GROMACS .gro file of C-alpha atoms in nm:
model
  118
    1MET     CA    1   0.235  -0.268   0.920
    2GLY     CA    2   0.339  -0.491   0.633
    3PHE     CA    3   0.297  -0.804   0.844
    4SER     CA    4  -0.047  -0.697   0.970
    5ASN     CA    5  -0.167  -0.624   0.614
    6HIS     CA    6  -0.014  -0.921   0.431
    7LYS     CA    7   0.041  -1.183   0.708
    8LEU     CA    8   0.303  -1.443   0.606
    9GLU     CA    9   0.311  -1.316   0.247
   10TYR     CA   10   0.505  -1.014   0.384
   11PHE     CA   11   0.815  -1.232   0.417
   12SER     CA   12   0.818  -1.282   0.038
   13LEU     CA   13   0.963  -0.930   0.028
   14PHE     CA   14   1.277  -1.067   0.193
   15VAL     CA   15   1.338  -1.359  -0.045
   16LEU     CA   16   1.447  -1.332  -0.407
   17SER     CA   17   1.264  -1.545  -0.660
   18GLY     CA   18   1.444  -1.868  -0.743
   19THR     CA   19   1.618  -1.894  -0.404
   20SER     CA   20   1.678  -2.246  -0.278
   21LEU     CA   21   1.475  -2.358   0.021
   22ALA     CA   22   1.789  -2.400   0.232
   23LEU     CA   23   1.869  -2.028   0.205
   24VAL     CA   24   1.516  -1.897   0.261
   25LEU     CA   25   1.533  -1.906   0.642
   26VAL     CA   26   1.874  -1.737   0.646
   27LEU     CA   27   1.762  -1.467   0.400
   28VAL     CA   28   1.444  -1.394   0.597
   29LEU     CA   29   1.647  -1.362   0.916
   30ILE     CA   30   1.908  -1.134   0.760
   31GLU     CA   31   1.649  -0.914   0.585
   32GLY     CA   32   1.438  -0.894   0.902
   33ILE     CA   33   1.737  -0.772   1.099
   34SER     CA   34   1.813  -0.529   0.815
   35ASN     CA   35   1.462  -0.383   0.834
   36ILE     CA   36   1.485  -0.335   1.210
   37ALA     CA   37   1.831  -0.179   1.180
   38ARG     CA   38   1.707   0.055   0.907
   39SER     CA   39   1.432   0.189   1.133
   40ILE     CA   40   1.666   0.232   1.428
   41SER     CA   41   1.934   0.406   1.220
   42LEU     CA   42   1.677   0.645   1.075
   43GLY     CA   43   1.573   0.759   1.421
   44LEU     CA   44   1.929   0.772   1.555
   45ARG     CA   45   2.052   0.979   1.262
   46LEU     CA   46   1.772   1.231   1.304
   47GLY     CA   47   1.823   1.252   1.679
   48ALA     CA   48   2.202   1.287   1.652
   49ASN     CA   49   2.177   1.569   1.399
   50ILE     CA   50   1.927   1.761   1.609
   51LEU     CA   51   2.127   1.704   1.928
   52SER     CA   52   2.454   1.816   1.770
   53GLY     CA   53   2.296   2.140   1.647
   54HIS     CA   54   2.151   2.216   1.989
   55LEU     CA   55   2.481   2.138   2.161
   56LEU     CA   56   2.669   2.368   1.922
   57LEU     CA   57   2.429   2.654   1.990
   58THR     CA   58   2.441   2.596   2.366
   59ILE     CA   59   2.820   2.599   2.373
   60LEU     CA   60   2.848   2.907   2.152
   61CYS     CA   61   2.583   3.099   2.348
   62GLY     CA   62   2.756   3.021   2.678
   63LEU     CA   63   3.091   3.126   2.534
   64LEU     CA   64   2.945   3.449   2.398
   65PHE     CA   65   2.777   3.525   2.730
   66ASP     CA   66   3.106   3.481   2.918
   67PHE     CA   67   3.286   3.687   2.653
   68MET     CA   68   3.039   3.975   2.676
   69ALA     CA   69   3.029   3.970   3.058
   70SER     CA   70   3.404   4.021   3.098
   71SER     CA   71   3.432   4.394   3.001
   72ILE     CA   72   3.256   4.684   2.828
   73ILE     CA   73   3.478   4.671   2.517
   74LEU     CA   74   3.421   4.299   2.477
   75PHE     CA   75   3.050   4.361   2.533
   76ILE     CA   76   3.042   4.590   2.229
   77ILE     CA   77   3.250   4.347   2.020
   78GLY     CA   78   3.014   4.071   2.134
   79PHE     CA   79   2.730   4.222   1.929
   80ILE     CA   80   2.924   4.145   1.611
   81LEU     CA   81   2.969   3.789   1.732
   82LEU     CA   82   2.599   3.780   1.817
   83ALA     CA   83   2.519   3.853   1.451
   84ILE     CA   84   2.740   3.559   1.351
   85LEU     CA   85   2.562   3.342   1.607
   86LEU     CA   86   2.225   3.440   1.459
   87GLY     CA   87   2.360   3.329   1.120
   88ILE     CA   88   2.444   2.990   1.272
   89VAL     CA   89   2.089   2.971   1.410
   90ALA     CA   90   1.956   3.033   1.056
   91LEU     CA   91   2.184   2.756   0.931
   92GLU     CA   92   2.046   2.523   1.199
   93PHE     CA   93   1.692   2.597   1.075
   94ALA     CA   94   1.802   2.501   0.724
   95VAL     CA   95   1.960   2.179   0.851
   96ALA     CA   96   1.642   2.098   1.045
   97GLY     CA   97   1.435   2.146   0.729
   98ILE     CA   98   1.664   1.918   0.530
   99GLN     CA   99   1.656   1.656   0.806
  100ALA     CA  100   1.276   1.666   0.813
  101TYR     CA  101   1.266   1.625   0.434
  102VAL     CA  102   1.504   1.327   0.435
  103PHE     CA  103   1.318   1.166   0.727
  104CYS     CA  104   0.984   1.199   0.545
  105ILE     CA  105   1.120   1.065   0.215
  106LEU     CA  106   1.285   0.763   0.377
  107THR     CA  107   0.982   0.691   0.596
  108CYS     CA  108   0.749   0.705   0.294
  109SER     CA  109   0.981   0.473   0.105
  110TYR     CA  110   0.985   0.219   0.389
  111ILE     CA  111   0.607   0.234   0.426
  112LYS     CA  112   0.561   0.189   0.050
  113ASP     CA  113   0.778  -0.123   0.063
  114ALA     CA  114   0.566  -0.263   0.346
  115VAL     CA  115   0.232  -0.186   0.185
  116TYR     CA  116   0.295  -0.284  -0.177
  117LEU     CA  117   0.552  -0.564  -0.116
  118HIS     CA  118   0.737  -0.521  -0.449
   0.00000   0.00000   0.00000
């Protein structure tokens, strides 16, 4: 987006003022790789946090199902554990909200850098 709006002037974002000409190519290369890595890490972090929450809930639900299916007494005790599991689900909703907030803030910051250059 920054390159399409500003053409070659976009690369001025990667170079500090007063940098010698010999270092400009190296700095542009390093900062370009940094921008790509930043985007990839943002998506991977969001995906890993969502996946880990879903895996935790899947494992705990399967364990609770096996626990409750084994006998009548454990079935009754399982309702207490089900309440705890519902608390973990509420916690996962809170984590999802925080992840969405962080994703939006970081994405807006990256877009601002691309649009306004400095």
